[in-house]
mmCIF file of C-alpha atoms in Angstrom:
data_model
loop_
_atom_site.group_PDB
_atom_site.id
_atom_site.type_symbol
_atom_site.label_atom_id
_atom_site.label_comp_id
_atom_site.label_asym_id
_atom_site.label_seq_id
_atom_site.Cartn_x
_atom_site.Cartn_y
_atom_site.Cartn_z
ATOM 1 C CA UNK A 1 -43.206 -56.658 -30.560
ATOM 2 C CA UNK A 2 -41.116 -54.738 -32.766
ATOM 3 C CA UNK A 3 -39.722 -56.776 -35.913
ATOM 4 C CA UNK A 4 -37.041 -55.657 -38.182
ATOM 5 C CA UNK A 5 -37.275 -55.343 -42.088
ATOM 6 C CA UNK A 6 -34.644 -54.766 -44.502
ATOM 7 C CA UNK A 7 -35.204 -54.320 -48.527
ATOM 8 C CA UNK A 8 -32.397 -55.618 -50.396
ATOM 9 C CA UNK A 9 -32.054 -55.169 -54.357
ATOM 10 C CA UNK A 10 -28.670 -55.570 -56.337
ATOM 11 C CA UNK A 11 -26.865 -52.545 -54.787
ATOM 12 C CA UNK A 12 -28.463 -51.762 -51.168
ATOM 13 C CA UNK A 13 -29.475 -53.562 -47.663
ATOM 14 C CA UNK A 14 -31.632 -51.194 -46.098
ATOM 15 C CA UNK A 15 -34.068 -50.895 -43.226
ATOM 16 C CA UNK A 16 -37.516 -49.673 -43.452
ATOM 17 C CA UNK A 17 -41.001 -49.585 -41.948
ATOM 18 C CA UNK A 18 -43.000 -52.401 -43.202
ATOM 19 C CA UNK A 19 -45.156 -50.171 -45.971
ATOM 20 C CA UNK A 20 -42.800 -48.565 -47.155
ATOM 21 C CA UNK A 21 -40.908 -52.015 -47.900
ATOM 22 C CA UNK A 22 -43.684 -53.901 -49.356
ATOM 23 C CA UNK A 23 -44.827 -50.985 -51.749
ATOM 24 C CA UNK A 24 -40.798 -51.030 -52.918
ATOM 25 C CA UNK A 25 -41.702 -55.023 -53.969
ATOM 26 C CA UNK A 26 -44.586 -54.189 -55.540
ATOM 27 C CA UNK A 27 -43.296 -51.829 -57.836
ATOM 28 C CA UNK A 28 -40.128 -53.654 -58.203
ATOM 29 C CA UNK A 29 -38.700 -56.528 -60.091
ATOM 30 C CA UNK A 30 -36.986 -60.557 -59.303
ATOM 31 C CA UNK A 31 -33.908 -58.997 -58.482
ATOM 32 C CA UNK A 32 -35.503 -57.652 -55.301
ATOM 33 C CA UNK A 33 -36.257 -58.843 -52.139
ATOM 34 C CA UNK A 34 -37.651 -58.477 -48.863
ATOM 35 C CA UNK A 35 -35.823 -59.645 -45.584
ATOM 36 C CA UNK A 36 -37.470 -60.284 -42.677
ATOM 37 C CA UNK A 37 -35.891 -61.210 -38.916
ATOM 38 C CA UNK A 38 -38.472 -61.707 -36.151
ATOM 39 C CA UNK A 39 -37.872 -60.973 -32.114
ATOM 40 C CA UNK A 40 -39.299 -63.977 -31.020
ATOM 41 C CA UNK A 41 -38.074 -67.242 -32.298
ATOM 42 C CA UNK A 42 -41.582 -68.740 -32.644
ATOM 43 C CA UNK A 43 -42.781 -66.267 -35.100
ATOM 44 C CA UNK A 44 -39.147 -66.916 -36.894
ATOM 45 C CA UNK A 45 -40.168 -70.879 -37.333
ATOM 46 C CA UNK A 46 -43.370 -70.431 -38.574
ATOM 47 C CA UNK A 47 -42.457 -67.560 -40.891
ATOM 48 C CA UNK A 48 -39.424 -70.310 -42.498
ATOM 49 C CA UNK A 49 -41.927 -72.856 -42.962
ATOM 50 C CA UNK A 50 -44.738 -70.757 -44.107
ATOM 51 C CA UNK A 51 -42.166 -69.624 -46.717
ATOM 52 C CA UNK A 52 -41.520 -73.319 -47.987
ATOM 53 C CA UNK A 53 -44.846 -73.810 -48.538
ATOM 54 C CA UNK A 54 -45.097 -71.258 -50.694
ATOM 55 C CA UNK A 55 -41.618 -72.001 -52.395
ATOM 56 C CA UNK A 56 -43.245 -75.671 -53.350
ATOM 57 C CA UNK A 57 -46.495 -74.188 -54.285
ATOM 58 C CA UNK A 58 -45.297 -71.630 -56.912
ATOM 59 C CA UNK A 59 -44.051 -73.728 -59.699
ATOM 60 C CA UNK A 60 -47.205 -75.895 -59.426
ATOM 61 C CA UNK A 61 -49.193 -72.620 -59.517
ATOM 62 C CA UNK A 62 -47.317 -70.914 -62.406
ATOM 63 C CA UNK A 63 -47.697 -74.628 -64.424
ATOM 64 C CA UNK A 64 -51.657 -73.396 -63.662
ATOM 65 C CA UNK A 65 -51.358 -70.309 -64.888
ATOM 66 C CA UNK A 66 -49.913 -71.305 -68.150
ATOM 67 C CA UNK A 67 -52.616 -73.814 -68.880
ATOM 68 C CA UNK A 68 -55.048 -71.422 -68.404
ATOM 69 C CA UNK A 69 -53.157 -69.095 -70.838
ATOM 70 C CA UNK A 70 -52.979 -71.911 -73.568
ATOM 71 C CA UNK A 71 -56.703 -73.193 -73.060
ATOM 72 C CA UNK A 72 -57.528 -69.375 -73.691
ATOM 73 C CA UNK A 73 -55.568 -69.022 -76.681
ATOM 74 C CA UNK A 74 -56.945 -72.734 -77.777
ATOM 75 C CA UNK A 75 -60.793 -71.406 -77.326
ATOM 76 C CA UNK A 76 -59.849 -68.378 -79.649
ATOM 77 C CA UNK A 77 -58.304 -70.669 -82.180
ATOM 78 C CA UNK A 78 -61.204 -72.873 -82.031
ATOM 79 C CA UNK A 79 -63.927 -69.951 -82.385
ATOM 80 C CA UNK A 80 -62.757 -68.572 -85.629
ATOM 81 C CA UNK A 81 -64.914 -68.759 -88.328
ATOM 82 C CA UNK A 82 -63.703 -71.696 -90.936
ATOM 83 C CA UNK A 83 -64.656 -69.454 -93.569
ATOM 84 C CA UNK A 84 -61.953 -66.816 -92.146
ATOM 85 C CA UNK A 85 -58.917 -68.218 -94.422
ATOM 86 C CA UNK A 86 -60.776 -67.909 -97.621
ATOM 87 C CA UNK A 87 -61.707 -64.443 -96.463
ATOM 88 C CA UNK A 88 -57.793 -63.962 -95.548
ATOM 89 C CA UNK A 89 -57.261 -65.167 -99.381
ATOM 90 C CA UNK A 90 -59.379 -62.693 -101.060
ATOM 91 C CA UNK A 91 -58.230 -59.549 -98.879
ATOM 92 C CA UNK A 92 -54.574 -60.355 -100.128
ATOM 93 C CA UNK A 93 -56.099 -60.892 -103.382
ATOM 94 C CA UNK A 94 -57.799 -57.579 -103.392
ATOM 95 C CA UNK A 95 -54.495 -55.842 -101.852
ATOM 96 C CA UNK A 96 -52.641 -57.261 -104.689
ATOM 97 C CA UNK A 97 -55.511 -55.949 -107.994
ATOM 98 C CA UNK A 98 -54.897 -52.481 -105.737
ATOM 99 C CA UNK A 99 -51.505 -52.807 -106.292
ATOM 100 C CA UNK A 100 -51.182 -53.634 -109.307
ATOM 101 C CA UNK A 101 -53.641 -50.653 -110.052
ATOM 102 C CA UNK A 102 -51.052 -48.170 -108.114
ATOM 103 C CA UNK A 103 -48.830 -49.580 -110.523
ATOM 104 C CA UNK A 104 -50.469 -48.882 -113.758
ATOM 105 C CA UNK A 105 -52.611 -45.866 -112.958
ATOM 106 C CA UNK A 106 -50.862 -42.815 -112.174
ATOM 107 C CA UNK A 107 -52.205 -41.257 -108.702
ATOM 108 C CA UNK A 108 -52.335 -38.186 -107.524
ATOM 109 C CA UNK A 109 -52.256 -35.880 -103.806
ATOM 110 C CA UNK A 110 -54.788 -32.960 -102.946
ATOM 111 C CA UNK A 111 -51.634 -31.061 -103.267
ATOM 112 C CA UNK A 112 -51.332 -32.266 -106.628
ATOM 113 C CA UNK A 113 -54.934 -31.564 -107.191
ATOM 114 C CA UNK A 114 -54.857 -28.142 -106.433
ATOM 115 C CA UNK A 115 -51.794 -27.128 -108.068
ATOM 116 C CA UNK A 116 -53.031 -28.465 -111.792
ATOM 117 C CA UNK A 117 -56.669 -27.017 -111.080
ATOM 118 C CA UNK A 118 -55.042 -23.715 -111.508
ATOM 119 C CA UNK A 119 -56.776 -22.658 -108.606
ATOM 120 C CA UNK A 120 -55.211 -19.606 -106.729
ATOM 121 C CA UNK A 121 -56.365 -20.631 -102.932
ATOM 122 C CA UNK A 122 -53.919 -21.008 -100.220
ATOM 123 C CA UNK A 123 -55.390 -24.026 -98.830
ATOM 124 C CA UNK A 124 -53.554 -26.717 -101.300
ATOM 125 C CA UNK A 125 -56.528 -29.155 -100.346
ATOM 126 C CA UNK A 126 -59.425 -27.496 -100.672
ATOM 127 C CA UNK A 127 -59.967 -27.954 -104.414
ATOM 128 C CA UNK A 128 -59.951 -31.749 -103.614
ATOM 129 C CA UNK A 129 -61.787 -31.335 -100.953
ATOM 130 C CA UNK A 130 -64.835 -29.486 -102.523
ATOM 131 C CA UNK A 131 -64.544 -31.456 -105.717
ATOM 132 C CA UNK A 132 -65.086 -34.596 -103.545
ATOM 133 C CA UNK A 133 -67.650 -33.047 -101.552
ATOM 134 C CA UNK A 134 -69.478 -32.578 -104.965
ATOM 135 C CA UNK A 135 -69.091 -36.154 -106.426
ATOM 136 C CA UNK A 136 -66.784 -34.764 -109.321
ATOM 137 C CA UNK A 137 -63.893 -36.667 -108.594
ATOM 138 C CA UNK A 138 -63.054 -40.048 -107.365
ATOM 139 C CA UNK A 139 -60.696 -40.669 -104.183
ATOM 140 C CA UNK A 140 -59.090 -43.547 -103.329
ATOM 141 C CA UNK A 141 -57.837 -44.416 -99.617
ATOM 142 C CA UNK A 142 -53.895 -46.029 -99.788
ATOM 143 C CA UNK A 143 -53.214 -47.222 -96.270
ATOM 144 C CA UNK A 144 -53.092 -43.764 -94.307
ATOM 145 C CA UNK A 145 -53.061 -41.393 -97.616
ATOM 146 C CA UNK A 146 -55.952 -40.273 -99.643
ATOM 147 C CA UNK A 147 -54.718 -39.831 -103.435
ATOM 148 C CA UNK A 148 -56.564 -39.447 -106.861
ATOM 149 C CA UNK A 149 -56.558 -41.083 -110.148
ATOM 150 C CA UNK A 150 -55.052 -38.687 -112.458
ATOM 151 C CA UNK A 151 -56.729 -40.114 -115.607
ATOM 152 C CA UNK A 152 -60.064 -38.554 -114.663
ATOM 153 C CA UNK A 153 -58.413 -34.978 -114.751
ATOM 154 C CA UNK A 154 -58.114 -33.287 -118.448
ATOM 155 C CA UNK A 155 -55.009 -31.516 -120.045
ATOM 156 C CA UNK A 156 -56.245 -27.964 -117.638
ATOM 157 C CA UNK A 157 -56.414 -30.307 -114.879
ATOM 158 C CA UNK A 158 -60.333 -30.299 -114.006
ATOM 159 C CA UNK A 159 -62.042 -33.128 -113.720
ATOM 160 C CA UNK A 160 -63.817 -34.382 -117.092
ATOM 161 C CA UNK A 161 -67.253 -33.429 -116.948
ATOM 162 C CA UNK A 162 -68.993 -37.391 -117.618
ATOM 163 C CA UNK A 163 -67.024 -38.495 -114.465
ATOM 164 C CA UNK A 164 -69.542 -36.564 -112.011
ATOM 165 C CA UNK A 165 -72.482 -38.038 -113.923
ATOM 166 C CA UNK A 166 -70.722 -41.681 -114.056
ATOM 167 C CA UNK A 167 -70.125 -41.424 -110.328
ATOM 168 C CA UNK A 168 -73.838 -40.348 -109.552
ATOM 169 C CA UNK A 169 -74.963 -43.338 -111.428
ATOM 170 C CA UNK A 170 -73.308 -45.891 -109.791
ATOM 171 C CA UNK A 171 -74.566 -47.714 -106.945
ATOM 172 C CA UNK A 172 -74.172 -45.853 -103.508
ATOM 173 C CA UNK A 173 -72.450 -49.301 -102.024
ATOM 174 C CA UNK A 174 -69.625 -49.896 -104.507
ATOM 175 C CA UNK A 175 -66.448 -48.654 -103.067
ATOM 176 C CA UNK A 176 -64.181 -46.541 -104.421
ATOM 177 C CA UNK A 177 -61.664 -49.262 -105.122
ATOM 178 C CA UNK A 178 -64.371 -50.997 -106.788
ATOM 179 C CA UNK A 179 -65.240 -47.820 -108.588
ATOM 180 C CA UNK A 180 -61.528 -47.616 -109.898
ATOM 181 C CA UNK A 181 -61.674 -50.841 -110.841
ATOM 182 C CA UNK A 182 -65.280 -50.372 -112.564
ATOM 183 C CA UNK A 183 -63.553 -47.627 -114.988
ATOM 184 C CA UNK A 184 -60.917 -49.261 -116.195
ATOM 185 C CA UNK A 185 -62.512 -52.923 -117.045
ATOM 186 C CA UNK A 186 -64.457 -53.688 -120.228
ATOM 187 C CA UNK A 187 -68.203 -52.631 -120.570
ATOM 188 C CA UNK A 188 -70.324 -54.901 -122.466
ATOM 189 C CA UNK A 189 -72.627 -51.696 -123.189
ATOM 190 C CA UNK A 190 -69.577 -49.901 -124.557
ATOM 191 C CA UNK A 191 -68.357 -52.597 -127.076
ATOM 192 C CA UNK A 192 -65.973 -53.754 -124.645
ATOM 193 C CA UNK A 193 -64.139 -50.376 -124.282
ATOM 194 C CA UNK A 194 -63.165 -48.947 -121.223
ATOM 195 C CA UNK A 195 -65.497 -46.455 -119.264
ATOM 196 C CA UNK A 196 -62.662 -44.424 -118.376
ATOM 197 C CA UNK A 197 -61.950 -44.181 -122.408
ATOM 198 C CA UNK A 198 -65.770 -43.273 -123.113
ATOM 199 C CA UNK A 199 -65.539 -40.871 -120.186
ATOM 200 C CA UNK A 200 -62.330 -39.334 -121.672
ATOM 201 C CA UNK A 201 -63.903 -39.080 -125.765
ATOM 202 C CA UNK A 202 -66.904 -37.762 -123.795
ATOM 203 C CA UNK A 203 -69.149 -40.617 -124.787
ATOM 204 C CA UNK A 204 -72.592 -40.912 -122.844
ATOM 205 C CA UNK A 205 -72.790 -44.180 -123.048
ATOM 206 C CA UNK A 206 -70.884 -44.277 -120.046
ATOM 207 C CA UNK A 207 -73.744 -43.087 -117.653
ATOM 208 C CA UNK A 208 -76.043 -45.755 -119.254
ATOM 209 C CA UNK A 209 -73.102 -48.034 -118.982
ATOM 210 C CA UNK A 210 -72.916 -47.283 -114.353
ATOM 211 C CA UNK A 211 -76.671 -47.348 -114.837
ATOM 212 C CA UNK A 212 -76.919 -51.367 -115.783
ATOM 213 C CA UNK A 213 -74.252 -51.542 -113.410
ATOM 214 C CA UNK A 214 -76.823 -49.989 -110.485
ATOM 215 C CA UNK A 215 -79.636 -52.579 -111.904
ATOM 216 C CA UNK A 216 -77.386 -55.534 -112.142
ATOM 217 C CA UNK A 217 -76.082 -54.859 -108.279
ATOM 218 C CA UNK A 218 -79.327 -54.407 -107.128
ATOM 219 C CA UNK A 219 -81.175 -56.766 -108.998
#
């Protein structure tokens, strides 16, 4: 028995062998639909109701569906850790002591870096990139960027020569945000002064100065 199908959407009406149809409404959208005419009259009936039943089933279905969607969401809700909002507080906290870092501290690119090294390579970021490698200078990540406090380059732009040994001495799990923030906050073993000032007048303290820092951390 041979049964005629025609795929209507907002511009056309036309027929189609069944496949061909069905994979157009799969791929298609609400605006689209399938029409369907049977031969035999008895088919047609139960193909009308068959469609009702479906028509008062989908809203009932789709109510389902939501639920589900909402119970999910709920469970994830619930399952956070209580102790994730006072972690939320202290990353903005933290974002905001690296801003206002960014804004006192002058930083600097690999570009940069290479260009006040004097250095005649043509790769501008390879003089960062093998002072890192070394441990003689200290890099800080800003969102995407990598970039360098300038203060721990002298006036020929090379890194001061305590900042290697400060770096080596501090613990291997500080950050380098907590680094930066290491050098330019009091030090009980320097009077109160600054390790980036003891670092810059070439003080040793300074090493002694990350080295309480390592046994304090650790201890």
């Amino acid at each position: 028995m041979t049964h005629t199908l025609q795929f209507i959407d907002e511009k056309t009406t036309q027929s189609m062998p069944f496949d061909l149809a069905m994979a157009r409404l799969e791929h298609g959208d609400e605006r689209q639909a399938l029409l369907v005419s049977f031969a035999n009259p008895a088919i047609q009936a139960v193909a009308v109701k068959l469609v009702g039943l479906l028509q008062k089933q989908a809203p009932h279905r789709l109510r389902e569906l939501s639920e589900d969607r909402i119970n999910a969401l709920l469970d994830s809700l619930i399952a956070i850790d209580p102790r994730a909002a006072a972690e939320a507080r202290i990353d903005l906290r933290n974002a905001e002591k690296r801003k206002e870092f960014l804004d006192e501290f002058a930083v600097i690119d690999s570009t940069r870096v290479h260009e006040i090294s004097g250095n005649k390579g043509s790769n501008p970021s390879q003089t960062a990139a093998v002072w890192r490698k070394a441990n003689r200078i200290l890099r800080l990540p800003v969102g995407q960027r990598t970039v360098y406090p300038a203060f721990q380059f002298d006036e020929g732009g090379r890194p001061y020569p305590l900042i290697k040994r400060v770096l080596d001495a501090l613990p291997d799990d500080m950050t380098p945000w907590q680094t930066a923030f290491w050098l330019v906050s009091p030090s009980s073993v320097l009077d109160g002064g600054l390790p980036l000032d003891a670092i810059r007048r070439d003080d040793e303290r300074v090493v002694e100065a990350a080295r309480n820092e390592a046994s304090e951390i650790i201890g």
